[in-house]
Short mmCIF file of C-alpha atoms and ligand atoms in Angstrom, two decimals:
data_model
loop_
_atom_site.label_atom_id
_atom_site.label_comp_id
_atom_site.label_asym_id
_atom_site.label_seq_id
_atom_site.Cartn_x
_atom_site.Cartn_y
_atom_site.Cartn_z
CA MET A 8 -1.90 -0.86 -18.33
CA ALA A 9 -2.58 -3.04 -15.31
CA ARG A 10 -1.17 -1.99 -11.95
CA THR A 11 2.09 -3.68 -11.07
CA PHE A 12 3.22 -5.09 -7.77
CA ASN A 13 5.61 -2.32 -6.76
CA PHE A 14 8.35 -3.31 -4.30
CA SER A 15 9.92 0.15 -4.12
CA ALA A 16 11.53 1.15 -0.81
CA GLY A 17 10.07 4.66 -1.09
CA PRO A 18 8.15 6.44 -2.33
CA ALA A 19 6.30 3.18 -2.15
CA VAL A 20 3.07 1.44 -3.08
CA LEU A 21 -0.13 3.00 -1.72
CA PRO A 22 -3.31 1.05 -0.98
CA GLU A 23 -5.38 0.84 -4.14
CA GLU A 24 -8.61 1.61 -2.30
CA VAL A 25 -7.06 4.85 -1.04
CA LEU A 26 -5.99 5.87 -4.53
CA LEU A 27 -9.48 5.11 -5.82
CA GLN A 28 -11.10 7.16 -3.07
CA ALA A 29 -8.73 10.05 -3.80
CA GLN A 30 -9.62 9.77 -7.47
CA GLU A 31 -13.30 9.86 -6.70
CA GLU A 32 -12.87 12.90 -4.45
CA MET A 33 -10.34 14.62 -6.69
CA LEU A 34 -12.45 17.30 -8.37
CA ASP A 35 -15.06 17.84 -5.71
CA TRP A 36 -14.26 16.92 -2.12
CA HIS A 37 -17.49 16.15 -0.22
CA GLY A 38 -19.54 18.54 -2.32
CA CYS A 39 -17.47 21.62 -1.62
CA GLY A 40 -16.73 22.13 -5.31
CA MET A 41 -12.95 21.90 -5.22
CA SER A 42 -10.09 19.51 -4.78
CA VAL A 43 -8.33 19.18 -1.43
CA MET A 44 -5.26 20.54 -3.24
CA GLU A 45 -7.06 23.80 -3.90
CA MET A 46 -8.36 24.45 -0.39
CA SER A 47 -7.11 26.95 2.13
CA HIS A 48 -5.33 25.09 4.90
CA ARG A 49 -7.18 27.35 7.33
CA GLY A 50 -10.65 26.76 5.94
CA LYS A 51 -13.13 24.59 7.82
CA GLU A 52 -12.98 21.80 5.20
CA PHE A 53 -9.25 21.26 5.45
CA MET A 54 -9.27 21.78 9.21
CA SER A 55 -11.72 18.90 9.48
CA ILE A 56 -9.48 16.70 7.30
CA ALA A 57 -6.43 17.60 9.40
CA GLU A 58 -8.15 16.99 12.72
CA GLN A 59 -9.63 13.69 11.59
CA ALA A 60 -6.24 12.46 10.39
CA GLU A 61 -4.63 13.30 13.71
CA ALA A 62 -7.46 11.68 15.69
CA ASP A 63 -7.22 8.52 13.58
CA LEU A 64 -3.44 8.29 13.96
CA ARG A 65 -3.80 8.81 17.72
CA GLU A 66 -6.33 6.00 17.85
CA LEU A 67 -4.30 3.63 15.64
CA MET A 68 -1.10 4.07 17.65
CA ALA A 69 -2.81 4.69 21.02
CA ILE A 70 -0.80 7.88 21.38
CA PRO A 71 -1.03 9.22 24.96
CA ASP A 72 -2.38 12.74 25.57
CA ASN A 73 1.00 14.09 26.64
CA TYR A 74 2.36 13.68 23.11
CA LYS A 75 1.98 16.17 20.27
CA VAL A 76 1.44 14.82 16.77
CA LEU A 77 3.10 17.06 14.18
CA PHE A 78 2.51 16.95 10.43
CA LEU A 79 5.69 18.43 8.99
CA GLN A 80 7.81 18.75 5.88
CA GLY A 81 11.49 18.20 5.26
CA GLY A 82 11.50 14.42 5.56
CA ALA A 83 13.13 12.25 8.17
CA SER A 84 16.36 13.92 7.09
CA SER A 85 15.24 17.21 8.66
CA GLN A 86 14.50 15.36 11.89
CA PHE A 87 18.16 14.31 11.95
CA ALA A 88 18.87 18.01 12.71
CA MET A 89 15.68 18.89 14.58
CA VAL A 90 16.23 16.22 17.21
CA PRO A 91 19.57 17.64 18.46
CA LEU A 92 18.46 21.26 17.96
CA ASN A 93 15.43 20.72 20.19
CA LEU A 94 16.64 18.11 22.65
CA LEU A 95 20.19 19.03 23.59
CA ARG A 96 18.97 21.72 26.02
CA GLY A 97 22.51 22.70 26.94
CA ASN A 98 23.73 19.12 27.14
CA PRO A 99 26.72 18.54 24.82
CA ASN A 100 26.28 14.75 24.52
CA ALA A 101 23.89 12.51 22.63
CA ASP A 102 23.96 8.72 22.26
CA TYR A 103 23.38 6.95 18.95
CA ILE A 104 23.05 3.30 17.98
CA ASN A 105 24.52 2.63 14.55
CA THR A 106 22.74 -0.13 12.68
CA GLY A 107 23.32 0.97 9.10
CA ALA A 108 23.01 3.63 6.45
CA TRP A 109 20.22 5.69 8.00
CA SER A 110 21.75 5.60 11.48
CA LYS A 111 24.97 6.91 9.97
CA LYS A 112 23.20 9.80 8.31
CA ALA A 113 21.48 10.73 11.56
CA ILE A 114 24.83 10.62 13.37
CA ALA A 115 26.60 12.71 10.72
CA GLU A 116 23.96 15.41 11.00
CA ALA A 117 23.95 15.44 14.82
CA LYS A 118 27.75 15.83 14.85
CA LYS A 119 27.21 19.40 13.64
CA PHE A 120 25.50 20.20 16.93
CA CYS A 121 26.93 17.97 19.65
CA GLU A 122 29.26 15.21 20.69
CA THR A 123 27.76 11.98 19.43
CA SER A 124 28.67 8.71 21.10
CA VAL A 125 28.05 5.53 19.16
CA VAL A 126 26.94 3.39 22.08
CA GLY A 127 26.30 0.27 20.04
CA THR A 128 26.98 -0.76 16.47
CA GLY A 129 26.32 -3.51 13.99
CA GLU A 130 29.27 -2.46 11.88
CA GLU A 131 31.52 -5.49 12.60
CA SER A 132 28.80 -7.75 11.26
CA ARG A 133 28.49 -5.50 8.21
CA PHE A 134 25.10 -4.50 9.63
CA THR A 135 23.58 -7.95 9.51
CA THR A 136 22.67 -7.81 13.18
CA VAL A 137 21.92 -5.23 15.89
CA PRO A 138 23.73 -4.81 19.21
CA SER A 139 21.92 -6.33 22.19
CA GLN A 140 20.77 -4.28 25.17
CA GLU A 141 23.72 -5.67 27.19
CA GLU A 142 26.16 -4.47 24.56
CA LEU A 143 24.92 -0.87 24.68
CA ASP A 144 27.39 1.41 26.42
CA LEU A 145 24.85 4.04 27.46
CA ASN A 146 25.62 7.42 28.98
CA PRO A 147 23.02 8.05 31.72
CA ASN A 148 23.59 11.80 31.23
CA ALA A 149 23.11 11.86 27.45
CA ALA A 150 20.52 14.32 26.12
CA TYR A 151 18.85 11.41 24.31
CA LEU A 152 19.41 7.99 22.73
CA HIS A 153 18.67 7.79 19.00
CA PHE A 154 18.13 4.56 17.09
CA THR A 155 16.70 3.33 13.80
CA PRO A 156 14.19 0.54 14.57
CA ASN A 157 14.20 -0.59 10.95
CA GLU A 158 17.12 -0.02 8.60
CA THR A 159 15.46 0.26 5.21
CA ILE A 160 18.58 -0.42 3.16
CA GLY A 161 20.14 -3.30 5.10
CA GLY A 162 16.80 -4.88 5.99
CA VAL A 163 17.65 -5.05 9.71
CA GLU A 164 14.98 -4.50 12.35
CA PHE A 165 15.37 -4.33 16.14
CA PRO A 166 13.81 -7.39 17.78
CA TYR A 167 13.70 -5.52 21.09
CA LEU A 168 13.12 -1.99 22.35
CA PRO A 169 16.31 -0.40 23.72
CA GLU A 170 15.94 0.66 27.34
CA ALA A 171 17.60 3.96 28.22
CA GLY A 172 16.20 4.73 31.67
CA ASP A 173 15.41 8.42 32.01
CA VAL A 174 17.21 9.32 28.78
CA PRO A 175 14.60 10.05 26.09
CA LEU A 176 14.50 7.39 23.39
CA ILE A 177 14.27 8.78 19.84
CA ALA A 178 13.22 6.51 16.98
CA ASP A 179 13.48 7.05 13.23
CA MET A 180 10.49 4.86 12.32
CA SER A 181 10.36 5.94 8.68
CA SER A 182 10.12 2.44 7.29
CA ASN A 183 8.24 0.53 9.97
CA ILE A 184 5.77 2.96 11.55
CA LEU A 185 2.23 1.50 11.47
CA SER A 186 3.56 -1.97 10.67
CA ARG A 187 2.75 -3.23 14.18
CA PRO A 188 1.60 -1.84 17.53
CA VAL A 189 4.21 0.07 19.56
CA ASP A 190 4.06 1.44 23.09
CA VAL A 191 4.43 5.15 22.33
CA SER A 192 4.90 5.97 26.03
CA LYS A 193 8.34 4.35 25.90
CA TYR A 194 9.59 6.94 23.41
CA GLY A 195 10.56 10.59 23.62
CA ILE A 196 10.06 11.12 19.91
CA ILE A 197 8.94 8.91 17.05
CA TYR A 198 9.40 10.37 13.60
CA ALA A 199 8.87 9.09 10.07
CA GLY A 200 8.94 10.31 6.52
CA ALA A 201 5.52 9.42 5.13
CA GLN A 202 6.56 7.96 1.79
CA LYS A 203 7.17 4.41 2.99
CA ASN A 204 4.35 3.24 5.19
CA ILE A 205 2.06 6.25 5.62
CA GLY A 206 1.31 8.08 2.39
CA PRO A 207 2.97 10.15 -0.30
CA ALA A 208 6.31 11.94 -0.08
CA GLY A 209 6.33 15.49 1.26
CA LEU A 210 4.84 14.77 4.68
CA THR A 211 6.79 13.90 7.81
CA VAL A 212 5.09 12.80 11.00
CA ALA A 213 6.68 13.51 14.39
CA ILE A 214 5.18 12.29 17.65
CA VAL A 215 6.85 14.31 20.39
CA ARG A 216 6.50 14.05 24.16
CA GLU A 217 5.38 17.45 25.41
CA ASP A 218 8.10 17.96 28.01
CA LEU A 219 10.72 17.79 25.25
CA ILE A 220 9.22 20.80 23.48
CA GLY A 221 10.21 24.38 24.15
CA GLU A 222 13.96 24.56 24.69
CA ALA A 223 15.40 24.63 21.20
CA VAL A 224 18.98 25.85 20.83
CA PRO A 225 19.03 29.65 20.38
CA GLY A 226 19.20 30.46 16.69
CA THR A 227 17.08 27.45 15.69
CA PRO A 228 15.06 28.38 12.59
CA ALA A 229 11.33 28.65 13.31
CA MET A 230 10.59 25.80 10.91
CA PHE A 231 12.93 23.54 12.93
CA ASP A 232 11.53 24.43 16.35
CA TYR A 233 9.01 21.88 17.67
CA LYS A 234 7.47 24.58 19.88
CA VAL A 235 6.74 26.92 16.97
CA LEU A 236 5.30 24.07 14.92
CA SER A 237 3.34 22.60 17.80
CA ASP A 238 1.90 25.93 18.96
CA ALA A 239 0.65 26.47 15.41
CA ASP A 240 -0.87 22.97 15.17
CA SER A 241 1.55 22.18 12.32
CA MET A 242 0.32 25.23 10.41
CA TYR A 243 3.08 27.74 11.11
CA ASN A 244 3.46 27.79 7.36
CA THR A 245 1.41 26.11 4.64
CA PRO A 246 1.48 22.40 5.43
CA PRO A 247 1.61 19.67 2.76
CA THR A 248 -2.17 19.58 2.60
CA TYR A 249 -2.72 16.91 -0.02
CA ALA A 250 -0.19 14.52 1.50
CA TRP A 251 -1.84 15.08 4.91
CA TYR A 252 -5.24 14.26 3.39
CA LEU A 253 -3.95 11.08 1.73
CA ALA A 254 -2.27 10.01 4.96
CA GLY A 255 -5.66 10.48 6.61
CA LEU A 256 -7.29 8.18 4.06
CA VAL A 257 -4.61 5.57 4.80
CA PHE A 258 -5.30 5.87 8.55
CA GLN A 259 -9.02 5.32 7.96
CA MET A 260 -8.30 2.32 5.78
CA LEU A 261 -6.04 0.84 8.49
CA LYS A 262 -8.80 1.29 11.06
CA ARG A 263 -11.28 -0.47 8.77
CA LYS A 264 -8.82 -3.36 8.38
CA GLY A 265 -8.51 -3.95 12.11
CA GLY A 266 -5.71 -1.54 13.04
CA LEU A 267 -2.09 -2.31 13.78
CA VAL A 268 -2.71 -5.68 15.43
CA ALA A 269 -4.22 -6.91 12.17
CA MET A 270 -1.42 -5.27 10.16
CA ALA A 271 1.24 -6.97 12.28
CA GLU A 272 -0.31 -10.39 11.64
CA ILE A 273 -0.45 -9.85 7.90
CA ASN A 274 3.06 -8.38 7.82
CA GLN A 275 4.43 -11.36 9.72
CA ARG A 276 2.76 -13.74 7.29
CA LYS A 277 4.09 -11.90 4.26
CA ALA A 278 7.65 -11.67 5.58
CA LYS A 279 7.70 -15.29 6.75
CA ALA A 280 6.55 -16.54 3.37
CA LEU A 281 9.27 -14.58 1.59
CA TYR A 282 12.10 -15.46 4.01
CA ASP A 283 11.03 -19.13 3.94
CA ALA A 284 11.23 -19.07 0.15
CA ILE A 285 14.71 -17.52 0.30
CA ASP A 286 16.00 -19.88 3.00
CA GLY A 287 14.44 -22.91 1.36
CA SER A 288 16.25 -22.33 -1.91
CA GLY A 289 19.88 -22.96 -2.71
CA PHE A 290 19.79 -20.02 -5.08
CA TYR A 291 18.66 -17.01 -3.04
CA ALA A 292 20.22 -15.72 0.17
CA ASN A 293 19.61 -13.10 2.83
CA PRO A 294 22.58 -12.29 5.11
CA VAL A 295 20.68 -10.87 8.09
CA ASP A 296 20.52 -12.68 11.45
CA VAL A 297 17.18 -14.45 11.59
CA ASN A 298 16.05 -12.67 14.78
CA CYS A 299 16.58 -9.18 13.32
CA ARG A 300 15.29 -9.59 9.83
CA SER A 301 13.07 -6.73 8.74
CA LEU A 302 9.37 -7.36 8.21
CA MET A 303 9.29 -4.45 5.77
CA ASN A 304 12.44 -4.54 3.62
CA VAL A 305 13.77 -7.89 2.44
CA PRO A 306 17.13 -7.76 0.65
CA PHE A 307 18.28 -10.90 -1.13
CA THR A 308 21.02 -11.96 -3.52
CA LEU A 309 21.12 -14.46 -6.35
CA ALA A 310 23.76 -17.22 -6.30
CA ASN A 311 25.09 -15.75 -9.54
CA ALA A 312 25.11 -11.94 -9.63
CA ASP A 313 25.54 -12.06 -13.42
CA LEU A 314 21.86 -13.03 -13.52
CA ASP A 315 20.70 -9.91 -11.64
CA ALA A 316 19.81 -7.95 -14.78
CA THR A 317 17.91 -10.90 -16.26
CA PHE A 318 16.04 -11.42 -13.00
CA LEU A 319 14.99 -7.77 -12.90
CA ALA A 320 13.94 -7.71 -16.55
CA GLU A 321 11.89 -10.90 -16.30
CA ALA A 322 10.35 -9.82 -13.00
CA LYS A 323 9.25 -6.62 -14.66
CA GLU A 324 7.68 -8.61 -17.49
CA ALA A 325 5.76 -10.49 -14.82
CA GLY A 326 4.50 -7.23 -13.29
CA LEU A 327 6.90 -7.22 -10.33
CA VAL A 328 8.81 -3.94 -10.31
CA THR A 329 11.42 -1.91 -8.41
CA LEU A 330 13.18 -4.95 -7.00
CA LYS A 331 16.72 -3.71 -7.58
CA GLY A 332 18.69 -3.62 -4.33
CA HIS A 333 20.21 -0.43 -2.98
CA ARG A 334 23.48 0.38 -4.74
CA SER A 335 25.39 -0.03 -1.46
CA VAL A 336 24.13 -3.59 -0.94
CA GLY A 337 23.56 -4.94 -4.45
CA GLY A 338 21.26 -7.81 -5.33
CA MET A 339 17.54 -7.36 -4.83
CA ARG A 340 15.32 -5.75 -2.25
CA ALA A 341 11.62 -6.37 -1.87
CA SER A 342 9.91 -3.75 0.27
CA ILE A 343 6.67 -5.20 1.53
CA TYR A 344 5.00 -2.39 3.43
CA ASN A 345 1.37 -2.47 4.65
CA ALA A 346 0.09 -1.58 1.19
CA MET A 347 1.76 -4.56 -0.53
CA PRO A 348 -0.98 -7.18 -0.75
CA GLU A 349 -0.28 -10.79 0.17
CA GLU A 350 -0.96 -11.73 -3.46
CA GLY A 351 1.96 -9.48 -4.44
CA VAL A 352 4.34 -11.32 -2.14
CA GLN A 353 3.03 -14.67 -3.38
CA ALA A 354 3.49 -13.57 -6.99
CA LEU A 355 7.11 -12.68 -6.20
CA ILE A 356 7.70 -16.02 -4.48
CA ASP A 357 6.23 -17.90 -7.45
CA PHE A 358 8.34 -15.91 -9.88
CA MET A 359 11.50 -16.54 -7.82
CA ALA A 360 10.85 -20.30 -7.77
CA ASP A 361 10.28 -20.36 -11.51
CA PHE A 362 13.40 -18.26 -12.18
CA GLU A 363 15.49 -20.59 -10.01
CA LYS A 364 14.16 -23.62 -11.86
CA ARG A 365 15.21 -22.15 -15.18
CA ASN A 366 18.54 -20.68 -14.05
CA GLY A 367 19.59 -22.37 -10.79
C1 LIG B 409 13.82 6.82 3.78
C2 LIG B 409 14.40 6.96 5.14
C3 LIG B 409 14.95 8.17 5.60
C4 LIG B 409 14.98 9.41 4.74
O1 LIG B 409 13.76 9.96 4.65
P1 LIG B 409 13.49 11.36 3.91
O2 LIG B 409 12.04 11.55 4.19
O3 LIG B 409 13.82 11.15 2.47
O4 LIG B 409 14.36 12.38 4.53
C5 LIG B 409 15.43 8.23 6.87
N1 LIG B 409 15.41 7.15 7.68
C6 LIG B 409 14.93 5.96 7.28
C7 LIG B 409 14.92 4.80 8.21
C8 LIG B 409 14.40 5.84 5.99
O5 LIG B 409 13.90 4.65 5.59
#
């Protein structure tokens, strides 16, 4: 069977060249006679893989020296708890911006540990826009400000970086990390589940400013304490070695392709082509304010929802899969992460035009 164009929101498409390299190295990594999956995480072979991956990620994102890069497990969902556990430091208040489903989950988890103030929300617009900086009702004494730069389900992305003064800014970048350059020094913590734009599921990356490490709430489990994990170079327990290795192959591929500046250009082209096709038709629609449309996750509806099942079935026939929208939003969603080639987006656009012609 030929490979499809896979528009899944996550776990998501991986770069074909990375999968081929992994296949080639599967049974015998660099002549050591075993697969990466079979290696001790403390052996020199895996240590070299781990160190290279971190160095490449640091280079790609220009991560300053006063940040730790942690390769963790537990997904972004564990970070929803780890952030308050590690950052409250006796402060009972944390600020959150609510821009959709993932923000809400982060808030619900933090409520177990502190008072959460929703200092800005897109709820009145049914999460089709994000609050502006002027609309944020920030608490200058909050332990931190948490936001979700890209809401994977609603397809809403911040067009600006919230400014919180001395309050550490925490970003759940699960679905847009590595999609464009960011100034890491503006953040206290950036975290991301790997399965969208980094690598396979099972790995979580956290980039944590060093001064925020070391004062976890008493009683914090070791596996949730940034200090324990950081002191052990992410090897307090057995890390997700194979996912770490594959993430490393993705980082090397991104470097070969020109890094995040090049990615941003391609991502803008892909997203523009798809949004132009949606806006230019009388048949497809996207409800999100133009200035905060996601470059990574593009939800869209058909003029007649009765045609949704037919659209999905025919798209699948055409090799375009996992386009069904999230159950909370309905319609379709095309996730077009770094690994989705431009030809994949063009194939979707062509299919959509043809489907409209026949059914519109
Ligand atoms: C997918 C996703 C999550 C959940 O990630 P897990 O790794 O499954 O815990 C959290 N936040 C955002 C923005 C996501 O896209």
